[in-house]
Short mmCIF file of N, CA and C in Angstrom, two decimals:
data_model
loop_
_atom_site.label_atom_id
_atom_site.label_comp_id
_atom_site.label_asym_id
_atom_site.label_seq_id
_atom_site.Cartn_x
_atom_site.Cartn_y
_atom_site.Cartn_z
N ARG V 1 0.82 -1.19 0.00
CA ARG V 1 0.00 0.00 0.00
C ARG V 1 0.87 1.26 0.00
N ALA V 2 1.91 1.26 0.84
CA ALA V 2 2.80 2.43 0.90
C ALA V 2 3.49 2.66 -0.43
N THR V 3 3.90 1.57 -1.08
CA THR V 3 4.54 1.69 -2.39
C THR V 3 3.58 2.29 -3.41
N ARG V 4 2.32 1.84 -3.37
CA ARG V 4 1.32 2.35 -4.31
C ARG V 4 1.08 3.85 -4.08
N LEU V 5 1.04 4.28 -2.81
CA LEU V 5 0.85 5.71 -2.52
C LEU V 5 2.03 6.53 -3.02
N LEU V 6 3.24 6.00 -2.82
CA LEU V 6 4.43 6.69 -3.31
C LEU V 6 4.39 6.80 -4.83
N GLN V 7 4.04 5.71 -5.51
CA GLN V 7 3.95 5.74 -6.97
C GLN V 7 2.91 6.76 -7.42
N ALA V 8 1.77 6.81 -6.76
CA ALA V 8 0.70 7.74 -7.12
C ALA V 8 1.18 9.18 -6.95
N ARG V 9 1.87 9.46 -5.86
CA ARG V 9 2.38 10.82 -5.63
C ARG V 9 3.42 11.21 -6.67
N GLN V 10 4.32 10.29 -6.98
CA GLN V 10 5.35 10.57 -7.98
C GLN V 10 4.70 10.82 -9.34
N PHE V 11 3.70 10.02 -9.69
CA PHE V 11 3.02 10.17 -10.97
C PHE V 11 2.28 11.50 -11.02
N GLN V 12 1.58 11.85 -9.94
CA GLN V 12 0.85 13.12 -9.90
C GLN V 12 1.82 14.29 -10.01
N ARG V 13 2.95 14.21 -9.32
CA ARG V 13 3.96 15.27 -9.39
C ARG V 13 4.49 15.38 -10.82
N TYR V 14 4.72 14.25 -11.47
CA TYR V 14 5.21 14.25 -12.84
C TYR V 14 4.20 14.92 -13.77
N CYS V 15 2.92 14.61 -13.60
CA CYS V 15 1.89 15.17 -14.48
C CYS V 15 1.69 16.66 -14.27
N LYS V 16 2.01 17.17 -13.09
CA LYS V 16 1.85 18.60 -12.82
C LYS V 16 2.93 19.43 -13.51
N ILE V 17 3.99 18.79 -13.94
CA ILE V 17 5.10 19.49 -14.58
C ILE V 17 4.63 20.19 -15.85
N GLY V 18 3.68 19.64 -16.52
CA GLY V 18 3.21 20.20 -17.79
C GLY V 18 3.16 19.10 -18.82
N ALA V 19 3.58 19.41 -20.00
CA ALA V 19 3.55 18.42 -21.07
C ALA V 19 4.44 17.23 -20.71
N TYR V 20 3.94 16.04 -20.97
CA TYR V 20 4.76 14.87 -20.71
C TYR V 20 5.59 14.58 -21.95
N MET V 21 6.76 14.02 -21.71
CA MET V 21 7.67 13.73 -22.81
C MET V 21 8.20 12.32 -22.68
N GLY V 22 8.63 11.78 -23.79
CA GLY V 22 9.19 10.45 -23.77
C GLY V 22 9.58 9.99 -25.15
N TRP V 23 9.65 8.70 -25.32
CA TRP V 23 10.02 8.09 -26.58
C TRP V 23 8.96 7.07 -26.95
N ASN V 24 8.57 7.04 -28.21
CA ASN V 24 7.48 6.19 -28.67
C ASN V 24 7.99 5.27 -29.79
N THR V 25 7.71 3.98 -29.65
CA THR V 25 8.18 3.01 -30.65
C THR V 25 7.67 3.33 -32.05
N TYR V 26 6.45 3.85 -32.14
CA TYR V 26 5.85 4.11 -33.45
C TYR V 26 6.72 5.06 -34.27
N TYR V 27 7.23 6.09 -33.62
CA TYR V 27 8.04 7.09 -34.32
C TYR V 27 9.50 6.70 -34.39
N GLY V 28 9.93 5.81 -33.50
CA GLY V 28 11.33 5.42 -33.47
C GLY V 28 11.67 4.21 -34.31
N VAL V 29 10.83 3.17 -34.23
CA VAL V 29 11.15 1.93 -34.94
C VAL V 29 9.96 1.34 -35.69
N GLY V 30 8.82 2.00 -35.63
CA GLY V 30 7.63 1.47 -36.29
C GLY V 30 6.97 0.40 -35.44
N GLY V 31 6.40 -0.58 -36.09
CA GLY V 31 5.64 -1.60 -35.37
C GLY V 31 6.38 -2.89 -35.09
N VAL V 32 7.69 -2.90 -35.27
CA VAL V 32 8.46 -4.12 -35.03
C VAL V 32 9.50 -3.83 -33.94
N PHE V 33 9.25 -4.37 -32.75
CA PHE V 33 10.16 -4.16 -31.62
C PHE V 33 9.90 -5.24 -30.59
N ASP V 34 10.79 -5.31 -29.61
CA ASP V 34 10.67 -6.32 -28.57
C ASP V 34 11.32 -5.80 -27.28
N GLN V 35 11.43 -6.67 -26.31
CA GLN V 35 11.99 -6.31 -25.02
C GLN V 35 13.39 -5.72 -25.17
N HIS V 36 14.22 -6.34 -26.00
CA HIS V 36 15.59 -5.85 -26.20
C HIS V 36 15.57 -4.41 -26.73
N THR V 37 14.69 -4.11 -27.68
CA THR V 37 14.58 -2.76 -28.24
C THR V 37 14.25 -1.76 -27.14
N ILE V 38 13.26 -2.09 -26.33
CA ILE V 38 12.80 -1.17 -25.29
C ILE V 38 13.89 -0.94 -24.25
N LEU V 39 14.54 -1.99 -23.82
CA LEU V 39 15.62 -1.82 -22.83
C LEU V 39 16.78 -1.02 -23.41
N SER V 40 17.09 -1.23 -24.67
CA SER V 40 18.16 -0.47 -25.32
C SER V 40 17.82 1.02 -25.37
N VAL V 41 16.60 1.33 -25.75
CA VAL V 41 16.17 2.73 -25.80
C VAL V 41 16.15 3.34 -24.40
N ALA V 42 15.68 2.58 -23.42
CA ALA V 42 15.64 3.08 -22.04
C ALA V 42 17.05 3.42 -21.56
N HIS V 43 18.00 2.53 -21.83
CA HIS V 43 19.39 2.81 -21.45
C HIS V 43 19.88 4.09 -22.13
N THR V 44 19.53 4.29 -23.38
CA THR V 44 19.94 5.49 -24.11
C THR V 44 19.34 6.74 -23.48
N LEU V 45 18.05 6.69 -23.13
CA LEU V 45 17.41 7.85 -22.48
C LEU V 45 18.12 8.21 -21.18
N ILE V 46 18.51 7.19 -20.45
CA ILE V 46 19.21 7.42 -19.18
C ILE V 46 20.64 7.89 -19.41
N ASP V 47 21.39 7.16 -20.22
CA ASP V 47 22.81 7.44 -20.42
C ASP V 47 23.07 8.79 -21.08
N ARG V 48 22.20 9.24 -21.94
CA ARG V 48 22.40 10.52 -22.62
C ARG V 48 21.76 11.70 -21.90
N GLY V 49 21.20 11.45 -20.73
CA GLY V 49 20.62 12.53 -19.94
C GLY V 49 19.22 12.95 -20.35
N LEU V 50 18.63 12.26 -21.30
CA LEU V 50 17.29 12.63 -21.74
C LEU V 50 16.25 12.40 -20.66
N ALA V 51 16.40 11.34 -19.88
CA ALA V 51 15.45 11.07 -18.79
C ALA V 51 15.51 12.21 -17.77
N ARG V 52 16.71 12.66 -17.41
CA ARG V 52 16.85 13.79 -16.47
C ARG V 52 16.25 15.06 -17.04
N ALA V 53 16.24 15.19 -18.37
CA ALA V 53 15.68 16.38 -19.02
C ALA V 53 14.15 16.28 -19.15
N GLY V 54 13.57 15.16 -18.72
CA GLY V 54 12.11 15.04 -18.72
C GLY V 54 11.54 14.02 -19.68
N TYR V 55 12.38 13.41 -20.51
CA TYR V 55 11.90 12.38 -21.45
C TYR V 55 11.82 11.05 -20.72
N ARG V 56 10.72 10.84 -20.01
CA ARG V 56 10.64 9.72 -19.08
C ARG V 56 9.65 8.63 -19.47
N ILE V 57 8.71 8.89 -20.36
CA ILE V 57 7.75 7.84 -20.71
C ILE V 57 8.28 7.05 -21.91
N VAL V 58 8.38 5.76 -21.73
CA VAL V 58 8.76 4.86 -22.81
C VAL V 58 7.46 4.19 -23.29
N TRP V 59 7.05 4.56 -24.51
CA TRP V 59 5.77 4.09 -25.05
C TRP V 59 5.94 2.85 -25.91
N LEU V 60 5.17 1.82 -25.61
CA LEU V 60 5.05 0.65 -26.47
C LEU V 60 3.81 0.89 -27.32
N ASP V 61 4.01 1.32 -28.53
CA ASP V 61 2.89 1.67 -29.42
C ASP V 61 2.49 0.45 -30.24
N PHE V 62 1.82 0.71 -31.35
CA PHE V 62 1.35 -0.35 -32.24
C PHE V 62 2.47 -1.36 -32.48
N GLY V 63 2.17 -2.61 -32.33
CA GLY V 63 3.16 -3.66 -32.57
C GLY V 63 3.58 -4.39 -31.31
N TRP V 64 3.14 -3.92 -30.14
CA TRP V 64 3.55 -4.62 -28.92
C TRP V 64 2.84 -5.96 -28.78
N ALA V 65 1.70 -6.13 -29.44
CA ALA V 65 0.96 -7.39 -29.40
C ALA V 65 0.14 -7.55 -30.67
N SER V 66 -0.27 -8.76 -30.94
CA SER V 66 -1.04 -9.04 -32.15
C SER V 66 -2.51 -8.63 -32.01
N GLY V 67 -2.98 -8.52 -30.78
CA GLY V 67 -4.39 -8.24 -30.55
C GLY V 67 -5.19 -9.50 -30.29
N LYS V 68 -4.54 -10.65 -30.35
CA LYS V 68 -5.24 -11.91 -30.07
C LYS V 68 -5.53 -12.01 -28.58
N ARG V 69 -6.65 -12.70 -28.29
CA ARG V 69 -7.10 -12.86 -26.91
C ARG V 69 -7.34 -14.33 -26.60
N ASN V 70 -7.27 -14.65 -25.32
CA ASN V 70 -7.59 -16.03 -24.93
C ASN V 70 -9.11 -16.17 -24.75
N ARG V 71 -9.56 -17.32 -24.31
CA ARG V 71 -11.00 -17.57 -24.19
C ARG V 71 -11.70 -16.65 -23.22
N SER V 72 -10.99 -16.16 -22.22
CA SER V 72 -11.61 -15.24 -21.26
C SER V 72 -11.51 -13.78 -21.71
N GLY V 73 -10.94 -13.56 -22.88
CA GLY V 73 -10.84 -12.21 -23.44
C GLY V 73 -9.58 -11.46 -23.08
N LYS V 74 -8.70 -12.08 -22.34
CA LYS V 74 -7.45 -11.42 -21.95
C LYS V 74 -6.47 -11.40 -23.11
N LEU V 75 -5.78 -10.27 -23.28
CA LEU V 75 -4.77 -10.13 -24.34
C LEU V 75 -3.65 -11.16 -24.17
N ILE V 76 -3.25 -11.73 -25.29
CA ILE V 76 -2.16 -12.71 -25.28
C ILE V 76 -0.85 -11.99 -25.57
N VAL V 77 0.12 -12.23 -24.72
CA VAL V 77 1.45 -11.62 -24.86
C VAL V 77 2.39 -12.65 -25.46
N ASN V 78 3.10 -12.25 -26.51
CA ASN V 78 4.04 -13.12 -27.19
C ASN V 78 5.31 -13.23 -26.33
N ARG V 79 5.56 -14.42 -25.83
CA ARG V 79 6.72 -14.64 -24.95
C ARG V 79 8.05 -14.52 -25.68
N ARG V 80 8.04 -14.67 -26.99
CA ARG V 80 9.29 -14.45 -27.73
C ARG V 80 9.60 -12.95 -27.80
N GLN V 81 8.55 -12.14 -27.92
CA GLN V 81 8.73 -10.69 -27.98
C GLN V 81 9.02 -10.11 -26.60
N TRP V 82 8.39 -10.67 -25.57
CA TRP V 82 8.52 -10.17 -24.19
C TRP V 82 8.89 -11.34 -23.28
N PRO V 83 10.12 -11.87 -23.39
CA PRO V 83 10.47 -13.09 -22.65
C PRO V 83 10.35 -12.97 -21.13
N ASP V 84 10.53 -11.79 -20.58
CA ASP V 84 10.41 -11.62 -19.13
C ASP V 84 9.03 -11.13 -18.72
N GLY V 85 8.16 -10.88 -19.70
CA GLY V 85 6.81 -10.40 -19.39
C GLY V 85 6.77 -8.89 -19.26
N LEU V 86 5.59 -8.33 -19.41
CA LEU V 86 5.45 -6.87 -19.38
C LEU V 86 5.52 -6.30 -17.96
N SER V 87 5.12 -7.06 -16.95
CA SER V 87 5.26 -6.58 -15.56
C SER V 87 6.73 -6.40 -15.20
N ARG V 88 7.55 -7.33 -15.62
CA ARG V 88 8.99 -7.24 -15.35
C ARG V 88 9.58 -6.04 -16.07
N LEU V 89 9.13 -5.81 -17.31
CA LEU V 89 9.62 -4.67 -18.08
C LEU V 89 9.27 -3.35 -17.40
N THR V 90 8.00 -3.18 -17.02
CA THR V 90 7.61 -1.92 -16.37
C THR V 90 8.33 -1.76 -15.03
N GLY V 91 8.53 -2.86 -14.33
CA GLY V 91 9.27 -2.80 -13.06
C GLY V 91 10.69 -2.30 -13.27
N TRP V 92 11.34 -2.78 -14.33
CA TRP V 92 12.70 -2.34 -14.65
C TRP V 92 12.69 -0.85 -14.98
N LEU V 93 11.73 -0.43 -15.82
CA LEU V 93 11.65 0.99 -16.19
C LEU V 93 11.45 1.86 -14.95
N HIS V 94 10.54 1.46 -14.08
CA HIS V 94 10.28 2.23 -12.86
C HIS V 94 11.53 2.29 -11.97
N ALA V 95 12.22 1.16 -11.82
CA ALA V 95 13.42 1.12 -10.99
C ALA V 95 14.51 2.05 -11.50
N HIS V 96 14.43 2.40 -12.78
CA HIS V 96 15.42 3.30 -13.40
C HIS V 96 14.86 4.70 -13.63
N GLY V 97 13.76 5.02 -12.95
CA GLY V 97 13.22 6.38 -12.99
C GLY V 97 12.39 6.71 -14.22
N LEU V 98 12.00 5.70 -14.96
CA LEU V 98 11.21 5.93 -16.17
C LEU V 98 9.76 5.50 -15.95
N LEU V 99 8.90 5.91 -16.85
CA LEU V 99 7.50 5.53 -16.83
C LEU V 99 7.21 4.70 -18.07
N ALA V 100 6.13 3.93 -18.03
CA ALA V 100 5.81 3.03 -19.14
C ALA V 100 4.44 3.36 -19.71
N GLY V 101 4.38 3.47 -21.05
CA GLY V 101 3.11 3.70 -21.74
C GLY V 101 2.84 2.56 -22.69
N ILE V 102 1.56 2.29 -22.94
CA ILE V 102 1.17 1.19 -23.82
C ILE V 102 0.05 1.64 -24.74
N TYR V 103 -0.12 0.96 -25.84
CA TYR V 103 -1.06 1.32 -26.90
C TYR V 103 -2.24 0.36 -26.97
N THR V 104 -3.39 0.92 -27.32
CA THR V 104 -4.53 0.14 -27.78
C THR V 104 -5.34 1.02 -28.72
N ASP V 105 -6.32 0.43 -29.34
CA ASP V 105 -7.25 1.18 -30.19
C ASP V 105 -8.62 1.12 -29.54
N ALA V 106 -9.42 2.14 -29.74
CA ALA V 106 -10.77 2.17 -29.18
C ALA V 106 -11.70 1.20 -29.90
N GLY V 107 -11.31 0.75 -31.08
CA GLY V 107 -12.12 -0.19 -31.86
C GLY V 107 -11.77 -1.64 -31.53
N ALA V 108 -12.30 -2.54 -32.33
CA ALA V 108 -12.05 -3.97 -32.12
C ALA V 108 -10.61 -4.36 -32.46
N SER V 109 -9.95 -3.56 -33.28
CA SER V 109 -8.54 -3.78 -33.61
C SER V 109 -7.96 -2.45 -34.06
N GLY V 110 -6.68 -2.46 -34.39
CA GLY V 110 -6.04 -1.24 -34.86
C GLY V 110 -6.35 -0.99 -36.33
N CYS V 111 -5.58 -0.12 -36.94
CA CYS V 111 -5.76 0.24 -38.35
C CYS V 111 -5.75 -1.00 -39.24
N TYR V 112 -6.62 -0.99 -40.20
CA TYR V 112 -6.68 -2.06 -41.20
C TYR V 112 -6.83 -3.44 -40.56
N ASP V 113 -7.55 -3.47 -39.44
CA ASP V 113 -7.86 -4.73 -38.75
C ASP V 113 -6.62 -5.45 -38.25
N ARG V 114 -5.60 -4.67 -37.86
CA ARG V 114 -4.35 -5.24 -37.34
C ARG V 114 -4.08 -4.71 -35.94
N GLY V 115 -3.55 -5.53 -35.09
CA GLY V 115 -3.10 -5.09 -33.78
C GLY V 115 -4.17 -5.06 -32.71
N VAL V 116 -3.82 -4.44 -31.62
CA VAL V 116 -4.65 -4.44 -30.41
C VAL V 116 -5.81 -3.46 -30.53
N GLY V 117 -6.98 -3.94 -30.21
CA GLY V 117 -8.17 -3.11 -30.07
C GLY V 117 -8.89 -3.52 -28.80
N SER V 118 -9.46 -2.57 -28.09
CA SER V 118 -10.05 -2.86 -26.79
C SER V 118 -11.58 -2.83 -26.76
N LEU V 119 -12.22 -2.57 -27.90
CA LEU V 119 -13.68 -2.47 -27.90
C LEU V 119 -14.29 -3.73 -27.29
N GLY V 120 -15.18 -3.52 -26.33
CA GLY V 120 -15.79 -4.64 -25.61
C GLY V 120 -14.94 -5.16 -24.47
N HIS V 121 -13.75 -4.60 -24.30
CA HIS V 121 -12.80 -5.06 -23.26
C HIS V 121 -12.17 -3.87 -22.52
N TYR V 122 -12.81 -2.72 -22.53
CA TYR V 122 -12.18 -1.53 -21.92
C TYR V 122 -11.78 -1.77 -20.47
N LYS V 123 -12.70 -2.23 -19.65
CA LYS V 123 -12.40 -2.43 -18.23
C LYS V 123 -11.34 -3.53 -18.07
N GLN V 124 -11.51 -4.61 -18.79
CA GLN V 124 -10.57 -5.72 -18.70
C GLN V 124 -9.16 -5.27 -19.10
N ASP V 125 -9.04 -4.52 -20.19
CA ASP V 125 -7.72 -4.07 -20.63
C ASP V 125 -7.15 -3.01 -19.69
N ALA V 126 -7.97 -2.10 -19.21
CA ALA V 126 -7.48 -1.09 -18.25
C ALA V 126 -6.94 -1.80 -17.00
N ASP V 127 -7.67 -2.81 -16.52
CA ASP V 127 -7.21 -3.56 -15.35
C ASP V 127 -5.90 -4.29 -15.66
N THR V 128 -5.80 -4.85 -16.85
CA THR V 128 -4.59 -5.58 -17.24
C THR V 128 -3.40 -4.64 -17.36
N PHE V 129 -3.58 -3.51 -18.04
CA PHE V 129 -2.49 -2.55 -18.19
C PHE V 129 -2.02 -2.04 -16.83
N ALA V 130 -2.97 -1.77 -15.93
CA ALA V 130 -2.62 -1.31 -14.58
C ALA V 130 -1.87 -2.40 -13.82
N ALA V 131 -2.37 -3.63 -13.90
CA ALA V 131 -1.72 -4.74 -13.20
C ALA V 131 -0.30 -4.98 -13.71
N TRP V 132 -0.09 -4.75 -14.99
CA TRP V 132 1.25 -4.90 -15.56
C TRP V 132 2.17 -3.75 -15.14
N GLY V 133 1.62 -2.68 -14.58
CA GLY V 133 2.44 -1.56 -14.11
C GLY V 133 2.58 -0.40 -15.06
N PHE V 134 1.73 -0.33 -16.08
CA PHE V 134 1.82 0.80 -17.00
C PHE V 134 1.29 2.08 -16.36
N ASP V 135 1.90 3.19 -16.74
CA ASP V 135 1.56 4.51 -16.19
C ASP V 135 0.69 5.31 -17.14
N ALA V 136 0.63 4.90 -18.39
CA ALA V 136 -0.08 5.66 -19.40
C ALA V 136 -0.59 4.72 -20.49
N VAL V 137 -1.71 5.10 -21.08
CA VAL V 137 -2.29 4.32 -22.18
C VAL V 137 -2.62 5.27 -23.32
N LYS V 138 -2.09 4.95 -24.49
CA LYS V 138 -2.46 5.68 -25.70
C LYS V 138 -3.62 4.93 -26.34
N VAL V 139 -4.75 5.62 -26.51
CA VAL V 139 -5.90 5.00 -27.15
C VAL V 139 -6.07 5.65 -28.51
N ASP V 140 -5.76 4.88 -29.54
CA ASP V 140 -5.85 5.32 -30.93
C ASP V 140 -7.31 5.21 -31.38
N PHE V 141 -7.62 5.85 -32.49
CA PHE V 141 -8.97 5.75 -33.05
C PHE V 141 -8.92 5.34 -34.51
N CYS V 142 -7.80 4.82 -34.94
CA CYS V 142 -7.66 4.44 -36.34
C CYS V 142 -8.60 3.29 -36.70
N GLY V 143 -8.50 2.19 -35.97
CA GLY V 143 -9.39 1.06 -36.23
C GLY V 143 -10.84 1.41 -35.96
N ALA V 144 -11.09 2.12 -34.86
CA ALA V 144 -12.45 2.52 -34.50
C ALA V 144 -13.04 3.44 -35.56
N GLY V 145 -12.23 4.34 -36.08
CA GLY V 145 -12.70 5.23 -37.15
C GLY V 145 -13.03 4.47 -38.41
N GLN V 146 -12.20 3.50 -38.75
CA GLN V 146 -12.47 2.67 -39.92
C GLN V 146 -13.72 1.82 -39.72
N GLU V 147 -14.08 1.55 -38.46
CA GLU V 147 -15.30 0.82 -38.16
C GLU V 147 -16.53 1.73 -38.15
N GLY V 148 -16.31 3.06 -38.29
CA GLY V 148 -17.41 4.01 -38.30
C GLY V 148 -17.93 4.38 -36.93
N LEU V 149 -17.11 4.18 -35.90
CA LEU V 149 -17.54 4.49 -34.53
C LEU V 149 -17.35 5.97 -34.22
N THR V 150 -17.97 6.42 -33.14
CA THR V 150 -17.91 7.83 -32.73
C THR V 150 -16.92 7.98 -31.57
N PRO V 151 -15.96 8.91 -31.67
CA PRO V 151 -14.88 9.02 -30.67
C PRO V 151 -15.31 9.33 -29.24
N LYS V 152 -16.07 10.39 -29.01
CA LYS V 152 -16.30 10.87 -27.65
C LYS V 152 -16.85 9.81 -26.69
N PRO V 153 -17.92 9.11 -27.05
CA PRO V 153 -18.43 8.13 -26.07
C PRO V 153 -17.43 7.01 -25.77
N LEU V 154 -16.66 6.62 -26.76
CA LEU V 154 -15.69 5.55 -26.52
C LEU V 154 -14.52 6.03 -25.66
N TYR V 155 -14.04 7.24 -25.94
CA TYR V 155 -12.98 7.79 -25.09
C TYR V 155 -13.48 8.00 -23.66
N ASP V 156 -14.71 8.43 -23.50
CA ASP V 156 -15.29 8.58 -22.16
C ASP V 156 -15.31 7.23 -21.43
N GLN V 157 -15.72 6.18 -22.14
CA GLN V 157 -15.78 4.85 -21.53
C GLN V 157 -14.39 4.35 -21.14
N PHE V 158 -13.41 4.59 -22.02
CA PHE V 158 -12.06 4.12 -21.70
C PHE V 158 -11.48 4.92 -20.54
N ALA V 159 -11.73 6.22 -20.53
CA ALA V 159 -11.23 7.06 -19.43
C ALA V 159 -11.81 6.58 -18.10
N LYS V 160 -13.08 6.24 -18.10
CA LYS V 160 -13.73 5.74 -16.88
C LYS V 160 -13.09 4.41 -16.46
N ALA V 161 -12.83 3.53 -17.42
CA ALA V 161 -12.20 2.25 -17.10
C ALA V 161 -10.81 2.46 -16.50
N LEU V 162 -10.05 3.42 -17.02
CA LEU V 162 -8.72 3.71 -16.46
C LEU V 162 -8.83 4.27 -15.04
N ARG V 163 -9.76 5.20 -14.87
CA ARG V 163 -9.95 5.82 -13.54
C ARG V 163 -10.32 4.80 -12.48
N HIS V 164 -11.06 3.79 -12.89
CA HIS V 164 -11.58 2.80 -11.94
C HIS V 164 -10.91 1.44 -12.08
N ASN V 165 -9.64 1.44 -12.53
CA ASN V 165 -8.96 0.15 -12.69
C ASN V 165 -8.83 -0.55 -11.34
N SER V 166 -8.84 -1.86 -11.38
CA SER V 166 -8.89 -2.65 -10.15
C SER V 166 -7.62 -2.53 -9.30
N SER V 167 -6.52 -2.05 -9.88
CA SER V 167 -5.29 -1.84 -9.11
C SER V 167 -5.25 -0.47 -8.44
N HIS V 168 -6.23 0.38 -8.77
CA HIS V 168 -6.27 1.77 -8.29
C HIS V 168 -5.01 2.53 -8.69
N ARG V 169 -4.46 2.16 -9.80
CA ARG V 169 -3.23 2.78 -10.29
C ARG V 169 -3.57 4.05 -11.07
N PRO V 170 -2.97 5.18 -10.73
CA PRO V 170 -3.19 6.39 -11.54
C PRO V 170 -2.54 6.19 -12.91
N MET V 171 -3.29 6.48 -13.96
CA MET V 171 -2.77 6.30 -15.31
C MET V 171 -3.17 7.48 -16.18
N LEU V 172 -2.25 7.88 -17.02
CA LEU V 172 -2.46 8.96 -17.97
C LEU V 172 -3.15 8.40 -19.21
N LEU V 173 -4.13 9.13 -19.73
CA LEU V 173 -4.80 8.73 -20.96
C LEU V 173 -4.34 9.66 -22.08
N ASN V 174 -3.80 9.06 -23.13
CA ASN V 174 -3.36 9.80 -24.32
C ASN V 174 -4.30 9.40 -25.44
N VAL V 175 -5.03 10.38 -26.00
CA VAL V 175 -5.94 10.07 -27.09
C VAL V 175 -5.32 10.46 -28.42
N CYS V 176 -5.56 9.64 -29.41
CA CYS V 176 -5.05 9.88 -30.76
C CYS V 176 -6.23 9.73 -31.70
N ASN V 177 -6.72 10.86 -32.21
CA ASN V 177 -7.90 10.82 -33.06
C ASN V 177 -7.73 11.78 -34.23
N PHE V 178 -7.53 11.24 -35.39
CA PHE V 178 -7.42 12.08 -36.57
C PHE V 178 -8.67 11.98 -37.44
N TRP V 179 -9.75 11.43 -36.89
CA TRP V 179 -11.00 11.28 -37.66
C TRP V 179 -11.80 12.53 -37.60
#
């Protein structure tokens, strides 16, 4: 409990700084990356002083998972891509003063029916992302837009799911909507 309170205070203090900064796989390497890529980038942010300058969120964007789910609807994580698991990864990032962000789409899948989509699983995915230790979630609208869905009600639903995640973890919501 004490650790969770400390994390919440640190996260709130970080968010009060103003604009959040970090590194995003989508802009750095596209949709093909793995644990080694993320750890390499994290080391670079630290070693070159970028983390001290405020570039603290390491975003796993499109490509972190296929979007496949098991029978209970939980996202399946590729063990070849994330051999130590995502909880271990976020724990490492936190231990080194960084924050972790993850991607999903508000629709059933990402752009062109590829990648992770959370439609019908908002609460389940918010709980999963929080349990894995993520500090931020980017919710894209590419797949949802291609499905003809309306942004505001879906973003409201996802924001509510993040606010009420079962871990009570404070999480930043990043919306991406070009529709």
